Coordinates of C-alpha atoms and ligand atoms in Angstrom, one line a residue:
M1 CA 35.8 76.5 -53.3
T2 CA 32.5 76.3 -55.0
D3 CA 29.8 78.6 -53.8
R4 CA 26.6 76.7 -53.2
T5 CA 24.5 79.7 -52.4
D6 CA 24.9 81.8 -55.6
T7 CA 21.3 81.5 -56.5
P8 CA 18.8 81.9 -53.6
N9 CA 17.3 78.5 -53.3
Q10 CA 13.8 78.3 -52.0
E11 CA 13.3 74.5 -52.7
P12 CA 13.4 72.2 -49.7
I13 CA 16.8 70.5 -49.3
P14 CA 16.9 66.9 -48.2
T15 CA 18.8 66.4 -44.9
P16 CA 21.6 64.1 -46.3
N17 CA 22.3 66.6 -49.1
F18 CA 22.6 69.5 -46.7
I19 CA 24.9 67.5 -44.4
G20 CA 27.0 66.5 -47.6
M21 CA 27.3 70.2 -48.4
L22 CA 28.4 71.0 -44.9
I23 CA 31.1 68.3 -45.0
E24 CA 32.3 69.6 -48.3
C25 CA 32.4 73.1 -46.8
Q26 CA 34.5 71.8 -43.9
E27 CA 36.9 70.0 -46.1
D28 CA 37.5 73.1 -48.3
A29 CA 38.0 75.2 -45.2
L30 CA 40.5 72.8 -43.7
A31 CA 42.4 72.6 -47.0
V32 CA 42.6 76.5 -47.1
I33 CA 43.9 76.6 -43.5
A34 CA 46.6 74.0 -44.2
D35 CA 47.9 75.8 -47.3
S36 CA 47.6 79.4 -46.2
N37 CA 50.1 81.7 -44.6
K38 CA 47.5 84.2 -43.6
A39 CA 47.1 85.3 -40.0
A40 CA 44.6 83.6 -37.8
D41 CA 42.3 86.7 -37.7
V42 CA 42.2 86.9 -41.5
L43 CA 41.4 83.2 -41.8
R44 CA 38.7 83.5 -39.2
I45 CA 36.9 86.2 -41.2
E46 CA 37.4 84.5 -44.5
L47 CA 36.1 81.0 -43.3
L48 CA 33.6 81.8 -40.6
G49 CA 32.6 85.5 -41.2
A50 CA 29.2 86.6 -42.5
K51 CA 30.4 86.3 -46.1
S52 CA 31.9 82.9 -45.8
S53 CA 30.5 79.8 -47.7
L54 CA 29.7 78.2 -44.3
S55 CA 27.7 81.2 -43.1
K56 CA 25.8 81.4 -46.3
L57 CA 25.0 77.7 -46.2
T58 CA 24.0 77.9 -42.6
R59 CA 21.5 80.6 -43.4
Q60 CA 19.7 78.0 -45.6
I61 CA 19.1 75.6 -42.7
R62 CA 15.4 76.7 -42.8
L63 CA 15.1 74.7 -46.1
V64 CA 15.8 71.4 -44.2
P65 CA 12.8 69.5 -43.0
D66 CA 11.7 70.8 -39.6
A67 CA 12.1 67.5 -37.9
D68 CA 15.8 67.2 -38.9
R69 CA 16.8 70.8 -38.1
A70 CA 18.2 70.1 -34.6
Q71 CA 20.3 67.3 -35.8
V72 CA 21.7 69.4 -38.7
G73 CA 22.3 72.2 -36.3
T74 CA 24.7 70.0 -34.3
V75 CA 26.6 69.1 -37.5
V76 CA 26.9 72.9 -38.3
N77 CA 28.3 73.4 -34.8
D78 CA 30.8 70.5 -35.1
V79 CA 32.0 71.8 -38.5
K80 CA 32.5 75.3 -37.1
K81 CA 34.4 74.0 -34.1
S82 CA 36.7 71.9 -36.3
I83 CA 37.5 75.0 -38.4
I84 CA 38.1 77.2 -35.3
D85 CA 40.4 74.5 -33.8
A86 CA 42.3 74.1 -37.0
I87 CA 42.9 77.9 -37.2
N88 CA 44.0 78.1 -33.5
K89 CA 46.3 75.1 -33.9
K90 CA 47.9 76.7 -36.9
G91 CA 48.4 80.0 -35.1
A92 CA 50.0 78.3 -32.1
S93 CA 52.4 76.3 -34.3
K94 CA 53.4 79.5 -36.0
I95 CA 54.4 81.0 -32.7
N96 CA 56.2 77.8 -31.8
D97 CA 58.1 77.9 -35.1
L98 CA 59.2 81.4 -34.2
R99 CA 60.2 80.4 -30.7
S100 CA 62.3 77.5 -31.9
S101 CA 64.0 79.7 -34.5
F102 CA 64.9 82.5 -32.0
D103 CA 68.4 82.1 -30.7
P104 CA 68.8 84.4 -27.7
T105 CA 72.6 83.8 -27.7
M106 CA 73.1 85.3 -31.1
P107 CA 74.9 88.7 -31.0
G108 CA 72.6 91.6 -31.5
I109 CA 72.9 94.6 -33.8
R110 CA 75.0 97.2 -32.2
P111 CA 73.4 100.7 -32.3
P112 CA 75.8 103.4 -33.5
E113 CA 77.9 104.6 -30.6
G114 CA 78.9 108.2 -30.3
H115 CA 81.6 109.9 -28.4
L116 CA 82.3 113.4 -26.9
H117 CA 83.0 116.1 -29.5
I118 CA 86.7 116.6 -30.0
V119 CA 86.5 120.2 -28.7
T120 CA 84.9 118.8 -25.5
Q121 CA 87.7 116.2 -25.3
A122 CA 90.3 118.9 -25.6
I123 CA 88.6 121.0 -22.9
E124 CA 88.6 118.0 -20.6
E125 CA 92.3 117.3 -21.3
I126 CA 93.2 121.0 -20.7
T127 CA 91.2 121.0 -17.4
R128 CA 93.0 117.8 -16.2
I129 CA 96.4 119.3 -17.0
F130 CA 95.8 122.4 -15.0
E131 CA 94.2 120.6 -12.2
R132 CA 97.4 118.7 -11.6
I133 CA 99.1 122.1 -10.7
S134 CA 96.1 123.2 -8.5
F135 CA 94.3 125.4 -11.0
I136 CA 90.6 125.1 -10.6
R137 CA 88.2 125.1 -13.5
V138 CA 85.6 127.8 -13.2
R139 CA 82.8 129.1 -15.5
H140 CA 82.1 132.8 -16.0
P141 CA 79.4 134.4 -18.2
E142 CA 79.6 134.0 -21.9
V143 CA 77.4 137.0 -22.3
D144 CA 78.7 139.7 -20.0
W145 CA 78.6 143.4 -19.2
D146 CA 80.9 145.5 -21.3
W147 CA 82.7 146.4 -18.1
Y148 CA 84.0 142.9 -17.4
A149 CA 85.0 142.2 -21.1
F150 CA 86.7 145.6 -21.7
G151 CA 86.2 148.4 -19.1
A152 CA 87.7 146.6 -16.1
L153 CA 90.5 145.4 -18.4
N154 CA 91.8 148.9 -18.9
M155 CA 90.0 149.4 -22.2
P156 CA 87.7 152.4 -21.5
A157 CA 84.8 153.1 -23.9
N158 CA 86.0 154.0 -27.5
H159 CA 89.5 152.8 -26.8
P160 CA 90.9 151.8 -30.2
A161 CA 92.3 148.5 -28.7
R162 CA 88.7 147.2 -28.6
D163 CA 88.7 147.0 -32.4
E164 CA 91.1 144.1 -32.2
W165 CA 88.3 142.0 -30.6
E166 CA 85.7 142.5 -33.3
T167 CA 82.9 142.1 -30.8
F168 CA 79.1 141.4 -31.0
F169 CA 77.3 143.9 -28.9
L170 CA 73.9 143.7 -27.3
E171 CA 71.9 146.6 -25.9
T172 CA 70.1 145.7 -22.6
R173 CA 68.6 147.5 -19.6
D174 CA 70.0 147.1 -16.1
K175 CA 67.9 146.9 -12.9
K176 CA 67.3 150.7 -13.0
Q177 CA 66.1 150.5 -16.6
A178 CA 69.2 152.4 -17.9
T179 CA 70.5 151.2 -21.3
R180 CA 73.7 149.3 -20.9
K181 CA 75.9 147.5 -23.3
M182 CA 76.5 143.7 -23.0
V183 CA 78.8 141.7 -25.2
L184 CA 79.0 138.2 -26.4
T185 CA 82.4 137.7 -24.7
P186 CA 85.2 138.0 -27.4
H187 CA 87.7 136.5 -24.9
T188 CA 87.7 134.7 -21.6
S189 CA 89.5 137.6 -19.9
N190 CA 86.1 138.8 -18.6
G191 CA 86.6 136.0 -16.0
Q192 CA 89.7 137.8 -14.5
V193 CA 87.9 140.6 -12.6
R194 CA 84.9 138.4 -11.9
E195 CA 87.3 135.9 -10.2
M196 CA 89.0 138.6 -8.2
E197 CA 85.6 139.8 -7.0
K198 CA 85.2 136.4 -5.2
K199 CA 87.8 137.7 -2.8
K200 CA 89.5 134.4 -2.2
L201 CA 93.2 134.6 -2.5
P202 CA 95.5 133.2 -3.8
I203 CA 93.7 132.7 -7.2
R204 CA 94.5 129.7 -9.4
M205 CA 91.8 129.9 -12.0
I206 CA 91.3 128.2 -15.4
N207 CA 88.2 129.6 -17.1
I208 CA 87.2 127.8 -20.2
A209 CA 84.3 129.2 -22.1
K210 CA 82.8 130.1 -25.5
C211 CA 84.0 133.2 -27.2
Y212 CA 82.5 135.1 -30.1
R213 CA 84.1 137.3 -32.8
R214 CA 83.0 138.6 -36.2
Q215 CA 85.4 136.5 -38.2
I216 CA 85.2 133.4 -40.3
D217 CA 87.9 131.8 -42.4
V218 CA 90.3 128.8 -42.3
S219 CA 91.6 129.7 -38.9
H220 CA 88.5 131.5 -37.4
T221 CA 84.9 130.6 -36.5
P222 CA 82.6 133.2 -35.1
M223 CA 82.1 131.0 -32.0
F224 CA 85.2 129.3 -30.5
H225 CA 86.6 128.5 -27.1
Q226 CA 89.4 130.0 -25.0
F227 CA 91.0 128.9 -21.7
E228 CA 92.1 131.7 -19.5
G229 CA 94.6 131.1 -16.7
L230 CA 94.9 133.5 -13.8
Y231 CA 97.4 133.2 -10.9
I232 CA 97.3 135.9 -8.2
D233 CA 99.5 135.5 -5.1
R234 CA 102.4 137.3 -3.4
N235 CA 105.6 137.7 -5.3
V236 CA 104.6 136.2 -8.6
S237 CA 107.2 136.5 -11.3
I238 CA 107.5 136.1 -15.1
G239 CA 109.6 133.0 -14.2
H240 CA 106.4 131.4 -12.7
L241 CA 104.5 132.2 -15.9
K242 CA 107.2 130.7 -18.0
G243 CA 107.2 127.6 -15.9
V244 CA 103.5 127.1 -16.2
L245 CA 103.7 127.7 -20.0
D246 CA 106.5 125.1 -20.4
Y247 CA 104.6 122.6 -18.2
F248 CA 101.4 123.0 -20.3
V249 CA 103.1 122.8 -23.6
K250 CA 104.9 119.6 -22.7
Q251 CA 101.8 118.0 -21.2
F252 CA 99.4 118.9 -24.1
F253 CA 101.7 118.9 -27.1
G254 CA 104.4 116.4 -26.1
P255 CA 107.7 116.4 -24.2
E256 CA 109.8 117.5 -27.2
R257 CA 107.9 120.7 -27.7
K258 CA 109.2 124.0 -26.2
A259 CA 107.5 127.4 -25.3
R260 CA 108.9 130.8 -25.8
I261 CA 107.6 134.3 -25.0
R262 CA 108.0 137.4 -27.1
P263 CA 107.2 141.0 -26.0
F264 CA 103.7 142.1 -27.1
H265 CA 101.0 144.5 -26.0
F266 CA 97.7 144.0 -24.2
Q267 CA 95.9 146.7 -22.3
F268 CA 95.4 144.4 -19.3
T269 CA 98.8 143.0 -18.8
E270 CA 102.2 144.7 -18.3
P271 CA 104.5 143.4 -19.5
S272 CA 102.6 141.5 -22.1
F273 CA 103.8 138.5 -24.2
E274 CA 102.9 136.5 -27.2
V275 CA 103.5 132.8 -26.5
D276 CA 104.9 130.5 -29.2
I277 CA 105.5 126.8 -29.3
S278 CA 108.2 125.0 -31.3
C279 CA 106.8 123.5 -34.5
G280 CA 105.8 119.9 -34.2
V281 CA 106.8 119.2 -37.8
C282 CA 110.4 120.5 -38.0
N283 CA 111.1 120.8 -34.2
G284 CA 112.1 124.4 -34.4
A285 CA 114.4 124.2 -37.4
G286 CA 111.9 126.0 -39.7
C287 CA 109.6 124.5 -42.4
K288 CA 106.7 125.3 -44.7
L289 CA 104.2 125.3 -42.0
C290 CA 105.9 127.5 -39.4
K291 CA 108.4 129.5 -41.5
Q292 CA 110.8 130.1 -38.5
G293 CA 110.4 127.1 -36.4
W294 CA 107.7 128.5 -34.0
L295 CA 103.9 128.6 -34.0
E296 CA 101.9 131.3 -32.3
L297 CA 99.8 130.0 -29.4
G298 CA 98.3 133.1 -27.8
G299 CA 98.6 136.0 -25.3
A300 CA 99.9 136.2 -21.8
G301 CA 101.4 138.7 -19.3
M302 CA 101.7 140.0 -15.8
V303 CA 98.3 141.3 -14.7
H304 CA 98.1 145.1 -15.0
P305 CA 97.9 146.9 -11.6
A306 CA 94.8 148.8 -12.8
V307 CA 93.0 145.5 -13.4
L308 CA 94.0 144.2 -10.0
T309 CA 92.6 147.4 -8.5
N310 CA 89.3 147.0 -10.5
G311 CA 89.1 143.5 -8.9
G312 CA 89.5 145.0 -5.4
I313 CA 93.0 143.5 -4.9
D314 CA 95.7 145.3 -2.9
T315 CA 98.5 145.8 -5.4
T316 CA 101.0 146.5 -2.7
K317 CA 100.7 142.9 -1.5
Y318 CA 99.6 140.8 -4.5
N319 CA 100.4 140.5 -8.2
G320 CA 100.0 137.7 -10.8
F321 CA 100.0 136.5 -14.3
A322 CA 97.3 135.7 -16.9
F323 CA 97.2 133.9 -20.2
G324 CA 94.4 133.2 -22.7
W325 CA 94.5 130.8 -25.6
G326 CA 92.1 129.2 -28.1
V327 CA 91.1 125.6 -27.4
E328 CA 90.5 124.8 -31.1
R329 CA 93.8 126.5 -32.1
C330 CA 95.7 124.3 -29.6
F331 CA 93.9 121.2 -30.8
M332 CA 94.8 121.9 -34.4
M333 CA 98.5 122.5 -33.4
K334 CA 98.7 119.1 -31.7
A335 CA 100.9 116.7 -33.6
G336 CA 98.9 114.2 -35.7
T337 CA 95.6 116.1 -36.1
H338 CA 96.6 117.3 -39.6
L339 CA 93.8 119.9 -39.5
D340 CA 94.1 122.7 -42.0
D341 CA 90.6 124.3 -41.6
I342 CA 89.2 125.1 -38.2
R343 CA 85.6 125.1 -39.6
L344 CA 85.8 121.3 -40.0
L345 CA 85.4 121.1 -36.2
Y346 CA 81.9 122.5 -36.4
S347 CA 80.8 121.0 -39.7
N348 CA 79.1 118.1 -37.8
D349 CA 80.2 115.7 -40.4
V350 CA 80.4 112.3 -38.6
R351 CA 82.9 111.0 -41.2
F352 CA 85.3 113.6 -39.9
L353 CA 84.3 113.4 -36.2
R354 CA 84.7 109.7 -36.1
Q355 CA 88.4 109.9 -36.7
F356 CA 89.1 111.3 -33.2
Ligands
LIG401 N1 92.4 137.9 -24.0 C1 93.5 137.9 -24.9 C2 92.9 137.6 -26.3 O1 91.9 137.1 -26.4 C3 94.6 136.9 -24.5 C4 95.2 137.3 -23.2 C5 94.7 136.7 -22.0 C6 96.3 138.0 -23.1 C7 95.3 137.0 -20.8 C8 96.9 138.3 -21.9 C9 96.4 137.8 -20.8 O2 93.6 137.7 -27.2

């Protein structure tokens, strides 16, 4: 577009010339609008703004003979209006183009979809399995008084058995401002006496919670989960315990798997057992993974009378069994998971998590 206003012109402009320049200005502007992809606002500033050729030309209207000024003014207005209309029309057709190219029936882009963490899935599965035999899922504190985690479980202060739990301790003050020890619970057994204190018998508890121990390697993370079963009623026998173990093993690991119990020692159960399950790879025959056909699952036993007494239960009428196993450990021993490092579960690598 040629700029007709580069040199300030003080000479009078004959009316036909001025109108000719206006028309030229209009033609240039309409050509720009037709060719351009610019937004309506940008075009408006470029073609009608203070710095546009049209505005500069309009400012020279005073050089047109006085008598013709009104007539020229109408032409200026008409030119402006035609430019505005052209810009508006272009804008509208752009929106129409967009509307006609938008197909609302086209499938959208699916946002990535997550799922529950595998440990949460395992916790839910374990909960459902025990619910079917009337065990109720409960929650007990994950940071608890030393008493519930050890003392009430027959492990008085400084008892060497505590070393096996490699615990994180906290020093806190109780209501009377006395210093007392709390622990990040190293097992879910703190739930045993807490559940007994509810004074509702019989007890069929499954307490699933986070546990903490000072250990990290392929089979340990400092934070992990355990599920603790507790059954207190009249005349409970080791046979009942074995029945529940077999039931759980078949439900969780598969009908071909078997459970066995071996004598062991815990301060809070008497007798105590270590529970094994038949290896899923060799089915009990013995292989590289299991050595002798069995894999260690966790501890169990008949609740020690001292623990029952600490929970306020009359040991002449009631007795029971308890067991406590690792959720992650169970998940890893499930056929088909092929997990050889427990830390993978908490690596938060979606490529790993997506597989489950
Ligand atoms: N609390 C024990 C542990 O963490 C397991 C256990 C629970 C043993 C209940 C016996 C009875 O190793």
